[in-house]
Tab-separated table of N, CA and C in Angstrom:
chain	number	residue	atom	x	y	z
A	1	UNK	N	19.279	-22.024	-161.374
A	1	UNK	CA	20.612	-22.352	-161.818
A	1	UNK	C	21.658	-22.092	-160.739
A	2	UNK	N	21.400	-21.248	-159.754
A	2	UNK	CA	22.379	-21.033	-158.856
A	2	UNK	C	22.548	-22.354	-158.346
A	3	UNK	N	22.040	-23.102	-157.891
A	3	UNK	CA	21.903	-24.090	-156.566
A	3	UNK	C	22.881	-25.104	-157.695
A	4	UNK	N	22.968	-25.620	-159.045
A	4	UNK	CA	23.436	-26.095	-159.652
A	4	UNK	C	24.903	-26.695	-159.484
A	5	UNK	N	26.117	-25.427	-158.921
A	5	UNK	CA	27.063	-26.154	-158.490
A	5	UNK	C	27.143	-26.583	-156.927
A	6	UNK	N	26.404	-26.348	-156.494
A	6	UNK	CA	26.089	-27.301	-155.474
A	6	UNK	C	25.176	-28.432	-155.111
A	7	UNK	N	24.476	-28.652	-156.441
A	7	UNK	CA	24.195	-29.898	-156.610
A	7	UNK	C	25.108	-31.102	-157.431
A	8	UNK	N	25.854	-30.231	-158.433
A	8	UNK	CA	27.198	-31.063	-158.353
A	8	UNK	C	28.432	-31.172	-157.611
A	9	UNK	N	28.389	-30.566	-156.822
A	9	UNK	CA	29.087	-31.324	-155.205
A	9	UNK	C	29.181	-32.252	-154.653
A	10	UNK	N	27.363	-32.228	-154.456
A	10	UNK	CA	26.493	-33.257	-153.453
A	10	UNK	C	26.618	-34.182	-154.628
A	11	UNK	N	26.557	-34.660	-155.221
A	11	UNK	CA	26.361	-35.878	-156.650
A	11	UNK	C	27.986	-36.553	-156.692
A	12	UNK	N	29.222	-35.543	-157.108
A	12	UNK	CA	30.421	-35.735	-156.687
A	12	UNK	C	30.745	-36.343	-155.446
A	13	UNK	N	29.918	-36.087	-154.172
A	13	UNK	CA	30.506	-36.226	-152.996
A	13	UNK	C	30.418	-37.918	-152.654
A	14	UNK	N	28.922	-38.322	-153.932
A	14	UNK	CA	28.413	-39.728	-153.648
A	14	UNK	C	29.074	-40.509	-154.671
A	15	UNK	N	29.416	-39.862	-155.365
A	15	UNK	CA	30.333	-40.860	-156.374
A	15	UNK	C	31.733	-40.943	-155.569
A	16	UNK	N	32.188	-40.066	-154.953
A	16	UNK	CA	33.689	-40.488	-153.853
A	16	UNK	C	33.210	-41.482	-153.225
A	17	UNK	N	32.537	-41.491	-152.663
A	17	UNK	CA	31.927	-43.136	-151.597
A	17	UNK	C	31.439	-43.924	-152.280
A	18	UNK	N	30.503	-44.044	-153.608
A	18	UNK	CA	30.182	-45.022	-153.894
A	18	UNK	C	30.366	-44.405	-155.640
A	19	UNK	N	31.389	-45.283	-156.336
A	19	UNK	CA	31.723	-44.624	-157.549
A	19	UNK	C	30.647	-45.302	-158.943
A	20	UNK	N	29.906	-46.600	-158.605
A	20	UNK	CA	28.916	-47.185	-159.467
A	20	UNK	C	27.687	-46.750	-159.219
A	21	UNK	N	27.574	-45.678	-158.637
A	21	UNK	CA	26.024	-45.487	-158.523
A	21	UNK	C	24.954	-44.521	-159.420
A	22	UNK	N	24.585	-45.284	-160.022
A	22	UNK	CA	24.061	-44.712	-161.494
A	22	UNK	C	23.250	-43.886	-161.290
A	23	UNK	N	22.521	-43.569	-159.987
A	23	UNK	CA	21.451	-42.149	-160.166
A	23	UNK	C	22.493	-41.302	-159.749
A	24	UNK	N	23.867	-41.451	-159.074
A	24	UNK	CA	24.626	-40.009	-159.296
A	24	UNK	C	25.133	-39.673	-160.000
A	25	UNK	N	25.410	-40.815	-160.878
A	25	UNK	CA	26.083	-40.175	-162.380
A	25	UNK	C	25.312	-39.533	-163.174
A	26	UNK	N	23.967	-40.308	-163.415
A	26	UNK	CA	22.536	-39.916	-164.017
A	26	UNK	C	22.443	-38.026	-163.324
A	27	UNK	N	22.169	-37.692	-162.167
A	27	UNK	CA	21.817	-36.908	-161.899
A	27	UNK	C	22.992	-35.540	-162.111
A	28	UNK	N	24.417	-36.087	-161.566
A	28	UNK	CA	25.462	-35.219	-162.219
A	28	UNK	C	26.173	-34.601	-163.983
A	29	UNK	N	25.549	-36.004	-164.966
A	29	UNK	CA	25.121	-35.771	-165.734
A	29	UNK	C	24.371	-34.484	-166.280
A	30	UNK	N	23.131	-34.836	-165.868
A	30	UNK	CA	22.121	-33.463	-166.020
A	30	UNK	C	22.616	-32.413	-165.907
A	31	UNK	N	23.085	-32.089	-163.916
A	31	UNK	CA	23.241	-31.182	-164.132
A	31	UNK	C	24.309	-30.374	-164.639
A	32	UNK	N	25.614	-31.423	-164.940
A	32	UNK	CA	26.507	-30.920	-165.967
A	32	UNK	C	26.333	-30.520	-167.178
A	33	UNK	N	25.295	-30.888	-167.641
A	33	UNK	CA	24.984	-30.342	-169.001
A	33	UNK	C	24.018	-29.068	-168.499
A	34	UNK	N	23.114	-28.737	-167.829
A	34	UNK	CA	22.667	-27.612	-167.292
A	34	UNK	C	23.546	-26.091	-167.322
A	35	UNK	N	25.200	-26.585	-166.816
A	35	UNK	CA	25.997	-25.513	-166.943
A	35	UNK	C	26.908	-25.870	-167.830
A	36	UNK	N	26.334	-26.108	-168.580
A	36	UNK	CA	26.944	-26.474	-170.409
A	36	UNK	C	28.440	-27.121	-169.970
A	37	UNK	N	28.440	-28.081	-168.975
A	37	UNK	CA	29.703	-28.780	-169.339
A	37	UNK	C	29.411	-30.485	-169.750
A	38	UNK	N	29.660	-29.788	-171.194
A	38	UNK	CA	28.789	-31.096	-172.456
A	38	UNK	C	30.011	-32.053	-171.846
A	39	UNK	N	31.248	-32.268	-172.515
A	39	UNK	CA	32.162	-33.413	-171.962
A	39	UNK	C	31.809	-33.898	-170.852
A	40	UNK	N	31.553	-33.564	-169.932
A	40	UNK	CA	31.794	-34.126	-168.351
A	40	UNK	C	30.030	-34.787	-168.266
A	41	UNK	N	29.361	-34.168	-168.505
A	41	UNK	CA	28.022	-34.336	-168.647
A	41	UNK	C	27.690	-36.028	-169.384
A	42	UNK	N	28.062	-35.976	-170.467
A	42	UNK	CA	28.128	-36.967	-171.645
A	42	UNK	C	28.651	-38.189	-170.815
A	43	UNK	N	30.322	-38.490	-170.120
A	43	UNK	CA	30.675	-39.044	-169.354
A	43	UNK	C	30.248	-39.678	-168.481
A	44	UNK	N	29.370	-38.804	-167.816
A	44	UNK	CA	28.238	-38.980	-166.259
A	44	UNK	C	27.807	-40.262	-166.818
A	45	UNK	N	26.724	-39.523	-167.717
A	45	UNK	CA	25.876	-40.372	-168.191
A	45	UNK	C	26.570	-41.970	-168.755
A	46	UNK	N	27.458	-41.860	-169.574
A	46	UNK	CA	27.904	-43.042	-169.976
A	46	UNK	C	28.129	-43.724	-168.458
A	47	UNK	N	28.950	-43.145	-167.924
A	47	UNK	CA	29.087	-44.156	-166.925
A	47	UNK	C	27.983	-44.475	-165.770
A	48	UNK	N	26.942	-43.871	-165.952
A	48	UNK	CA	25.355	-44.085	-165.331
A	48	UNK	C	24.959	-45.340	-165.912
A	49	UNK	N	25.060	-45.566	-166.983
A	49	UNK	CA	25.008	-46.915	-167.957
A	49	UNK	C	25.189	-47.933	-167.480
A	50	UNK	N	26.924	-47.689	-167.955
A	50	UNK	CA	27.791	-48.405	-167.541
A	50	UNK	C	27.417	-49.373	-166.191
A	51	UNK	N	27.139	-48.597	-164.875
A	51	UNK	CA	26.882	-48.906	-163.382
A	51	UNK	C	25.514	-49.720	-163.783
A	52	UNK	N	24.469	-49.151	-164.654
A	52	UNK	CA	23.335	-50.254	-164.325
A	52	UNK	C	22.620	-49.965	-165.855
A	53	UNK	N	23.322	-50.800	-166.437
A	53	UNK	CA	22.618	-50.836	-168.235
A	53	UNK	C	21.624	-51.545	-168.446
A	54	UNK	N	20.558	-51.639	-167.388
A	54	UNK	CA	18.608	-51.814	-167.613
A	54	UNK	C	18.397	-50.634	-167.328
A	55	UNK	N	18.552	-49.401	-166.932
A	55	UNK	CA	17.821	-48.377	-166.498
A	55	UNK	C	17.872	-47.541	-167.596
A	56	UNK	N	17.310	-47.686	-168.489
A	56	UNK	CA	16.639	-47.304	-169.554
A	56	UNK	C	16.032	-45.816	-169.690
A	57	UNK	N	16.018	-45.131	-168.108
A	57	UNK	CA	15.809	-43.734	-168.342
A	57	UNK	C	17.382	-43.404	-168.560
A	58	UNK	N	18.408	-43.724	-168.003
A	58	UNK	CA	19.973	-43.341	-167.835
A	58	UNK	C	20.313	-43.563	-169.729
A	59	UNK	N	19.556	-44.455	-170.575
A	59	UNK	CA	19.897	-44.394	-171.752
A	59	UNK	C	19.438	-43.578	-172.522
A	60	UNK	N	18.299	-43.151	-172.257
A	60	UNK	CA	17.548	-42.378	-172.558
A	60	UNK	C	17.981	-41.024	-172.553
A	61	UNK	N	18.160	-40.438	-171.499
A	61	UNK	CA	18.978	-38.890	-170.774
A	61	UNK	C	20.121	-38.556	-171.771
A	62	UNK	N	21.008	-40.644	-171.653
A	62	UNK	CA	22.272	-40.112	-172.708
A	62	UNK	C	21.957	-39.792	-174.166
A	63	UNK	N	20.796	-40.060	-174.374
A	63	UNK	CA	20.393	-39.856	-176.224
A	63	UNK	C	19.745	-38.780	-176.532
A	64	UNK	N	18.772	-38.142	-175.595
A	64	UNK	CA	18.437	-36.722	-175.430
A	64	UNK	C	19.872	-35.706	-175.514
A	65	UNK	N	20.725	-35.859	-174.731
A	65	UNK	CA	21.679	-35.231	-174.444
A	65	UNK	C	22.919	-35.125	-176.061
A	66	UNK	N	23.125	-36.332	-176.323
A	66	UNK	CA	23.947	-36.441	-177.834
A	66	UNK	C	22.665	-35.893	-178.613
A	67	UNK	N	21.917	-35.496	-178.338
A	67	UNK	CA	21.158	-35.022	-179.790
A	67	UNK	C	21.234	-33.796	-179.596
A	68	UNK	N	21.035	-33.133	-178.293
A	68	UNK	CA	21.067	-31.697	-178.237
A	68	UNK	C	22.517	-31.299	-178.435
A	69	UNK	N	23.446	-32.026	-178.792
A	69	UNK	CA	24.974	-31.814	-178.935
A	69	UNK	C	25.034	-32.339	-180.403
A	70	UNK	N	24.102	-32.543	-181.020
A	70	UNK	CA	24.121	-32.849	-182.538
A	70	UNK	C	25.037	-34.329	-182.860
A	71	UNK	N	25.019	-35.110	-181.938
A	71	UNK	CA	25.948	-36.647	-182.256
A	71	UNK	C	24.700	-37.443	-182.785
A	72	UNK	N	23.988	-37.337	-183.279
A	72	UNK	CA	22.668	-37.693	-184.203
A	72	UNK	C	22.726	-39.283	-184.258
A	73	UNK	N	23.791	-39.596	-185.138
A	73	UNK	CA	24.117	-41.344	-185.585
A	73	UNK	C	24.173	-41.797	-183.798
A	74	UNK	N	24.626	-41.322	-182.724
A	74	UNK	CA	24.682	-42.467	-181.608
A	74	UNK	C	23.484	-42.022	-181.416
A	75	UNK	N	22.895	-41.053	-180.731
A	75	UNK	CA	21.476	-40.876	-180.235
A	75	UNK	C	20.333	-41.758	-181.213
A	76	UNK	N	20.565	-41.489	-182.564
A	76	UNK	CA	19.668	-42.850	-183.337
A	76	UNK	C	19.626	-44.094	-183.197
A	77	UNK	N	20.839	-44.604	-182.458
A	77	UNK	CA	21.003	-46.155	-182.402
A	77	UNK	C	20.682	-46.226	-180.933
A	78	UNK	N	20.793	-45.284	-180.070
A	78	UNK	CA	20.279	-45.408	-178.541
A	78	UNK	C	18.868	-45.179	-178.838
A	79	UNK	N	18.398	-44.782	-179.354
A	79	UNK	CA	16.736	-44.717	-179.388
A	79	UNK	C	16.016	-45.726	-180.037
A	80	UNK	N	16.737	-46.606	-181.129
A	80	UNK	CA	16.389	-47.730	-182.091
A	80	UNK	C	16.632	-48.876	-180.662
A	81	UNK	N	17.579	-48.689	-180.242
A	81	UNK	CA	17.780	-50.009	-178.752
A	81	UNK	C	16.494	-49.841	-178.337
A	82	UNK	N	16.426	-48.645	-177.774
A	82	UNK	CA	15.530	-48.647	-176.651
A	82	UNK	C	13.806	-49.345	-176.784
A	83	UNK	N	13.598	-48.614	-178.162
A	83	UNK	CA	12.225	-48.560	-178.938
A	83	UNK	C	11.995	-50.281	-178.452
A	84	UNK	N	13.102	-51.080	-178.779
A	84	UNK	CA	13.317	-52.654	-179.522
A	84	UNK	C	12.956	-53.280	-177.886
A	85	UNK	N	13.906	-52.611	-177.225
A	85	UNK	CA	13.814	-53.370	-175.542
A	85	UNK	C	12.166	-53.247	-175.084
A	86	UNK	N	12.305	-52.251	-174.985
A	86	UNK	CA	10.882	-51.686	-174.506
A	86	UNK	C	10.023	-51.195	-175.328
A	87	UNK	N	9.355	-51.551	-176.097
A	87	UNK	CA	8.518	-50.873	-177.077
A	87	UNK	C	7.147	-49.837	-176.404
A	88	UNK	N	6.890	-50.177	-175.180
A	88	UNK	CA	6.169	-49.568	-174.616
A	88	UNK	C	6.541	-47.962	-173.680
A	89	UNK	N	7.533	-47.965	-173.719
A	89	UNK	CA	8.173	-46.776	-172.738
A	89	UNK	C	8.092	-45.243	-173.947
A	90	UNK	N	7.391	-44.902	-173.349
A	90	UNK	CA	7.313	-43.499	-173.985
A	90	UNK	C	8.463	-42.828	-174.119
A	91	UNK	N	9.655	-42.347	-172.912
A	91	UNK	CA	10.265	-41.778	-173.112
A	91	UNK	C	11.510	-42.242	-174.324
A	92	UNK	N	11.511	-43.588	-174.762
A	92	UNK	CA	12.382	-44.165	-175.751
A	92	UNK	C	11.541	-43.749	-176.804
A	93	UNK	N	10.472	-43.747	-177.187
A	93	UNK	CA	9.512	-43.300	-178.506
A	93	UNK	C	9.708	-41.487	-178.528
A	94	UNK	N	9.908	-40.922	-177.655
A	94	UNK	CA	10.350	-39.445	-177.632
A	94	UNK	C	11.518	-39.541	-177.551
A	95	UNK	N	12.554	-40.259	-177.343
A	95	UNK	CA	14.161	-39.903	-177.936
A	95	UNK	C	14.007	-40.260	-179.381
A	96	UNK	N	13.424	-41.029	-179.729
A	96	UNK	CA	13.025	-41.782	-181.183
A	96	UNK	C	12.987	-40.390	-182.591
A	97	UNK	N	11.524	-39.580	-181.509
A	97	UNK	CA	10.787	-38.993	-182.716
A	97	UNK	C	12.021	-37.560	-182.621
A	98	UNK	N	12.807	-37.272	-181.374
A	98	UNK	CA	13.268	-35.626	-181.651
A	98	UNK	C	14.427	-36.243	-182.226
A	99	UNK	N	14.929	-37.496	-182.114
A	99	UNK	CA	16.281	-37.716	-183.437
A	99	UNK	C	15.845	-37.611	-184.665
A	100	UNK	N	14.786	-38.568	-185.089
A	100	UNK	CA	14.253	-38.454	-186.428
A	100	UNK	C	13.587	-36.742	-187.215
A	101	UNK	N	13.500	-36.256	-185.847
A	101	UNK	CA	12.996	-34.412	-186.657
A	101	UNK	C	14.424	-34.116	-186.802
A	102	UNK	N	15.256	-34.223	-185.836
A	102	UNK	CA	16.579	-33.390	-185.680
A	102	UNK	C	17.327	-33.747	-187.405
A	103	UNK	N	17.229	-34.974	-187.920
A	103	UNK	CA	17.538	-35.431	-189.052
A	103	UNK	C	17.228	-35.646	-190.276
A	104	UNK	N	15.999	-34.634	-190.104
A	104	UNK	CA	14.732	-34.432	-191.269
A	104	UNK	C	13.988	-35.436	-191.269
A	105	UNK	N	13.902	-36.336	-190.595
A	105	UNK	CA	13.045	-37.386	-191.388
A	105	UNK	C	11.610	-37.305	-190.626
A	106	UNK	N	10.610	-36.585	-191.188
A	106	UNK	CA	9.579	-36.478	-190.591
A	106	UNK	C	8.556	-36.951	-190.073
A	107	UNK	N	8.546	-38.024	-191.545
A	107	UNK	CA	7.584	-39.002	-191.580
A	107	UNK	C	7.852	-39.869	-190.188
A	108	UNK	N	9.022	-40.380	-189.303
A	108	UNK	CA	9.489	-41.380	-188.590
A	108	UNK	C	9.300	-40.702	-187.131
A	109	UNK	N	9.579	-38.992	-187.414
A	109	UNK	CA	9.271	-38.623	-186.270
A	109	UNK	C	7.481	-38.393	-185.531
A	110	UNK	N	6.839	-38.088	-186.902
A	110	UNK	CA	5.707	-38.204	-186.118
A	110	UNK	C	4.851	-39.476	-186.025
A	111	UNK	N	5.688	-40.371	-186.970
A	111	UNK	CA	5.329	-42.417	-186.257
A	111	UNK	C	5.437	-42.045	-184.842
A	112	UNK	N	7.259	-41.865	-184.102
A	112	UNK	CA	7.428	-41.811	-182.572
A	112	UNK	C	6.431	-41.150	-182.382
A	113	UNK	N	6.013	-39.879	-182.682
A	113	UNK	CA	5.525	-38.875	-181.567
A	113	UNK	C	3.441	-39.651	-181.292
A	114	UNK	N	3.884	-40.652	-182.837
A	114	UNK	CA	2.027	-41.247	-182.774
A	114	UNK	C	2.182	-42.219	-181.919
A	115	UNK	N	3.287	-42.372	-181.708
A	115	UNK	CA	3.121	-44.217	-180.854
A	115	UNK	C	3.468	-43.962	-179.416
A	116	UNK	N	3.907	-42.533	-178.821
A	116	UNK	CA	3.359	-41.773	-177.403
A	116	UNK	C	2.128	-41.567	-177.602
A	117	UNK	N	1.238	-40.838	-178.316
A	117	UNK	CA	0.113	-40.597	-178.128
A	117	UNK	C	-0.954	-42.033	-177.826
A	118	UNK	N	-0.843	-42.766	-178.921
A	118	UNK	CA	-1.174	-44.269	-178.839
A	118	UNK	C	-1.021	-44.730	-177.024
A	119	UNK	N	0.235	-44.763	-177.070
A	119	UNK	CA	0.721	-45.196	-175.533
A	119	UNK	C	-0.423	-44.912	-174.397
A	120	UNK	N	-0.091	-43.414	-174.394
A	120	UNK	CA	-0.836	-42.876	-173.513
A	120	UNK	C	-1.483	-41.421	-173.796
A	121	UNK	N	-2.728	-42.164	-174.094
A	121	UNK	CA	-3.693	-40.871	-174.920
A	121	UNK	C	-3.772	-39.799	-174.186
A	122	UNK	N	-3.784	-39.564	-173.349
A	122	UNK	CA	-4.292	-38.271	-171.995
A	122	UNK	C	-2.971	-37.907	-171.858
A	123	UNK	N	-1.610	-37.906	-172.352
A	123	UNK	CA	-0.961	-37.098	-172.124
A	123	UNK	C	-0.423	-35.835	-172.459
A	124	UNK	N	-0.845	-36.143	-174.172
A	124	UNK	CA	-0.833	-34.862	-175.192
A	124	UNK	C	0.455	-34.606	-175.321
A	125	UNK	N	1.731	-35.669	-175.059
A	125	UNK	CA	3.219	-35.149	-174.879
A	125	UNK	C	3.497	-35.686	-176.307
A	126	UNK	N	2.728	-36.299	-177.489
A	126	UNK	CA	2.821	-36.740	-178.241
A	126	UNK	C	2.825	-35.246	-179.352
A	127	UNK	N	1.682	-35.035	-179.211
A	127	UNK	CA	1.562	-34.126	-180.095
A	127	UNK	C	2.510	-32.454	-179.857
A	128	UNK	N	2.394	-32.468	-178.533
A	128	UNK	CA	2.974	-31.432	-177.969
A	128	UNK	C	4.810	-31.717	-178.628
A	129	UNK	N	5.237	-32.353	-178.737
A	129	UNK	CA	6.731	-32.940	-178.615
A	129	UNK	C	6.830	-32.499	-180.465
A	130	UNK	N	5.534	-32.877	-180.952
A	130	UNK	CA	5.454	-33.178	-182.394
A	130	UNK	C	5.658	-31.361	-183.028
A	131	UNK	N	5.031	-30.438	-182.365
A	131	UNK	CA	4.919	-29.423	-182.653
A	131	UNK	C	6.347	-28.710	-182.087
A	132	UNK	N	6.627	-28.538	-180.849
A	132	UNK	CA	7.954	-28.228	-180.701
A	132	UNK	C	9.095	-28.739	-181.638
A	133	UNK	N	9.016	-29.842	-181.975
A	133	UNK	CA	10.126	-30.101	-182.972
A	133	UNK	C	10.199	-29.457	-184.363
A	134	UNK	N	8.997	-29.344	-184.502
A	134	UNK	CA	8.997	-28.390	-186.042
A	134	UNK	C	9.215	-26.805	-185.653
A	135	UNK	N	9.448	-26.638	-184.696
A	135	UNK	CA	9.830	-25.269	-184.384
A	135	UNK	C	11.313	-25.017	-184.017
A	136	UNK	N	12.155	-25.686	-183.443
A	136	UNK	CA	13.551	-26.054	-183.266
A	136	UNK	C	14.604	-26.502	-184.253
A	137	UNK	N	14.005	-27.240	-185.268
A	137	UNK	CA	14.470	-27.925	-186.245
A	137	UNK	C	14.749	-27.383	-187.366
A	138	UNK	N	15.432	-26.248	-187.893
A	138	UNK	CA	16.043	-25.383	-188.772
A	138	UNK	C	16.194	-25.531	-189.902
A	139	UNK	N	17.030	-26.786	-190.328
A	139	UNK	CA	16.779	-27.100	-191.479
A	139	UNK	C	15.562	-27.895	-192.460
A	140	UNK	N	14.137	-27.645	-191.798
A	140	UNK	CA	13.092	-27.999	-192.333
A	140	UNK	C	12.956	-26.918	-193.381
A	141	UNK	N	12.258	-27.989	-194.505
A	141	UNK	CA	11.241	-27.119	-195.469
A	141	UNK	C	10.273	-26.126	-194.933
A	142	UNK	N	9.956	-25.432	-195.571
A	142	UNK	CA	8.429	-25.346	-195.064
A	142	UNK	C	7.517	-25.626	-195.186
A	143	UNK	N	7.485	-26.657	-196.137
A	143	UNK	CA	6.220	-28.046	-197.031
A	143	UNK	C	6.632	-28.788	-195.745
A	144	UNK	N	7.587	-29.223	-195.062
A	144	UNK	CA	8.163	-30.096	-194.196
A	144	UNK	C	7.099	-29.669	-192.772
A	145	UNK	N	7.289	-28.497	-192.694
A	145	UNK	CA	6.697	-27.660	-191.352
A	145	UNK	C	5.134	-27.632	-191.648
A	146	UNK	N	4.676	-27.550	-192.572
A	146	UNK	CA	3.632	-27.601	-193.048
A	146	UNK	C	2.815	-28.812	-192.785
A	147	UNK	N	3.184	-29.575	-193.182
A	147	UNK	CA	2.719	-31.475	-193.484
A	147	UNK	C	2.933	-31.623	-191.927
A	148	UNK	N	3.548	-31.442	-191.072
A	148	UNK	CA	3.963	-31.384	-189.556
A	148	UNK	C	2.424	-30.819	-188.731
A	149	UNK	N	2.514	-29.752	-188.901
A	149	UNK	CA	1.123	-28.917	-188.355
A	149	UNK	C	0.080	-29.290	-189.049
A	150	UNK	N	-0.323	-29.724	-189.747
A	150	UNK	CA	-1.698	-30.170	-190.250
A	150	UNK	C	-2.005	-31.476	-189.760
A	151	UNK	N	-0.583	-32.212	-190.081
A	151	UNK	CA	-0.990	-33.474	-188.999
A	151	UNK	C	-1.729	-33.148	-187.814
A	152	UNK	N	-0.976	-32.694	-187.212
A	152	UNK	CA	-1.131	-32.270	-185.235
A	152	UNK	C	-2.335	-31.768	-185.538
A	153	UNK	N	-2.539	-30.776	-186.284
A	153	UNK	CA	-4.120	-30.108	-186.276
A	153	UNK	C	-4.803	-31.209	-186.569
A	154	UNK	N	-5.289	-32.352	-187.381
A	154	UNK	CA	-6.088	-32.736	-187.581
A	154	UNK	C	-6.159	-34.185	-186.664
A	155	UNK	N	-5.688	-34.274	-186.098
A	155	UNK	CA	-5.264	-35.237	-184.378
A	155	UNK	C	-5.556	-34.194	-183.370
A	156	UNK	N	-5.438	-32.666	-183.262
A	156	UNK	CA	-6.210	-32.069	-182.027
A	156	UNK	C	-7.617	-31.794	-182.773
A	157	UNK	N	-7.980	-31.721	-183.856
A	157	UNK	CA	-9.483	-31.482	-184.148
A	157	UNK	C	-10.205	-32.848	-183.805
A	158	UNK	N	-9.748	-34.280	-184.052
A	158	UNK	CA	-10.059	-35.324	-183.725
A	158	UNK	C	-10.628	-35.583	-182.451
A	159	UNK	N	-9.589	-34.970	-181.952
A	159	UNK	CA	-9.848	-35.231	-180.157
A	159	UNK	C	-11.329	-34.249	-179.822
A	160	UNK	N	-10.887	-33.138	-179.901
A	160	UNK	CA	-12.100	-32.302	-179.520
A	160	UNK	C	-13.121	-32.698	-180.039
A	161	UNK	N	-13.534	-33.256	-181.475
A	161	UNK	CA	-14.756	-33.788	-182.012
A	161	UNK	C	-15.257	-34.786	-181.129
A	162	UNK	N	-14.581	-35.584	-181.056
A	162	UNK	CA	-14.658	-36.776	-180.547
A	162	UNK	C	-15.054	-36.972	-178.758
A	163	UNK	N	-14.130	-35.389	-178.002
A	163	UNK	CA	-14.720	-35.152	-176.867
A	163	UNK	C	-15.693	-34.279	-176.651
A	164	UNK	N	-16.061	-33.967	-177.723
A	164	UNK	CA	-17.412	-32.782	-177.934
A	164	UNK	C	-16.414	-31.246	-176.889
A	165	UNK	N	-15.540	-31.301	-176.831
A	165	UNK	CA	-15.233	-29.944	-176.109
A	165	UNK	C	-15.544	-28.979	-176.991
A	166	UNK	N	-15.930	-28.058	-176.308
A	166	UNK	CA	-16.201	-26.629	-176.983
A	166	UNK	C	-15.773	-26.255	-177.199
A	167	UNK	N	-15.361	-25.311	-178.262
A	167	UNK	CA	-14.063	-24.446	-178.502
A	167	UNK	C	-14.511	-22.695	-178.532
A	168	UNK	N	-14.088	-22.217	-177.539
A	168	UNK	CA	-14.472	-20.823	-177.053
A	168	UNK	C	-13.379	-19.800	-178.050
A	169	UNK	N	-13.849	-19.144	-178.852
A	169	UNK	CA	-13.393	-18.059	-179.604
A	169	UNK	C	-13.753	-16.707	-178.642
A	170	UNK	N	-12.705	-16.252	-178.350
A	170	UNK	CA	-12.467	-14.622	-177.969
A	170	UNK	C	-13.348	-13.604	-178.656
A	171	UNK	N	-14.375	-13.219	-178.213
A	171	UNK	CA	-15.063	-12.035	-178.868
A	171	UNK	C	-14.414	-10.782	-179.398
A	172	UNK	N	-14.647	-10.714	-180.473
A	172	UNK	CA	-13.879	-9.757	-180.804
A	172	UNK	C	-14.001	-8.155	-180.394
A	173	UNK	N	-13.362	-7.384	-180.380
A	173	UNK	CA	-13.546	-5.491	-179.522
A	173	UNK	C	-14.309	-4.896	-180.642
């Protein structure tokens, strides 16, 4: 975190010379929200957009970012775009599924978090994403948290069956 305001310097210094350039807004973005300056951060990003509205990670960053700031309704409609443009891009199916946990709706989040796994089976960011969210997400049931982890368990028991991995239990003292 130290190096932080001096990476928004260097990001600042490229937006003085070149003020449309969407990986410095993208990147000043970040790290404005890094040292919790949500306004200026939020901004970046919009205007990262703004400069080049196909770059679909820059929409992405901005919908991660309104969700961790609780603006829920825009981050849902930036993740419903994205899903629609690109149906294949993982990281739009993971802005997808942590809006839909952030908003209770469970069932929709672990569709997203199935249609990363689907995507790309060997990454495990599906299930992994699926379980962190039921841990962050506060106002869940615990039938909610429940129905959450049994899923994931019975999609990591799948896998291991299916890859015959062994599963090594700790001997007990």
């Amino acid at each position: 975190q130290a190096r932080y305001p001096a990476a928004s310097r260097h990001f600042q210094q490229i937006l003085n010379i070149d003020p449309n350039n969407a990986d410095a807004h993208l990147n000043l973005g970040l790290v404005l929200y890094q040292l919790k300056n949500n306004d200026s951060a939020v901004k970046h990003l919009r205007l990262g957009v703004k400069a080049n509205p196909t770059r679909l990670d820059i929409q992405s960053h901005l919908g991660f970012t309104l969700t961790e700031l609780g603006q829920l309704s825009e981050a849902g409609e930036i993740a419903r775009k994205l899903t629609t443009i690109d149906p294949k891009n993982t990281l739009s199916w993971m802005l997808k599924g942590f809006v839909s946990v952030q908003m209770a709706d469970i069932a929709a989040g672990l569709a997203a978090f199935e249609k990363i796994r689907k995507l790309d089976p060997g990454a495990g960011i599906g299930i992994t994403n699926a379980c962190f969210s039921s841990l962050y997400a506060d106002f869940h049931t615990a039938e909610q948290v429940t129905q959450l982890h049994r899923h994931m368990s019975a999609i990591i028991t799948a896998g291991i069956t299916a890859k015959k991995i062994p599963l090594r239990a700790r001997a007990s003292d």
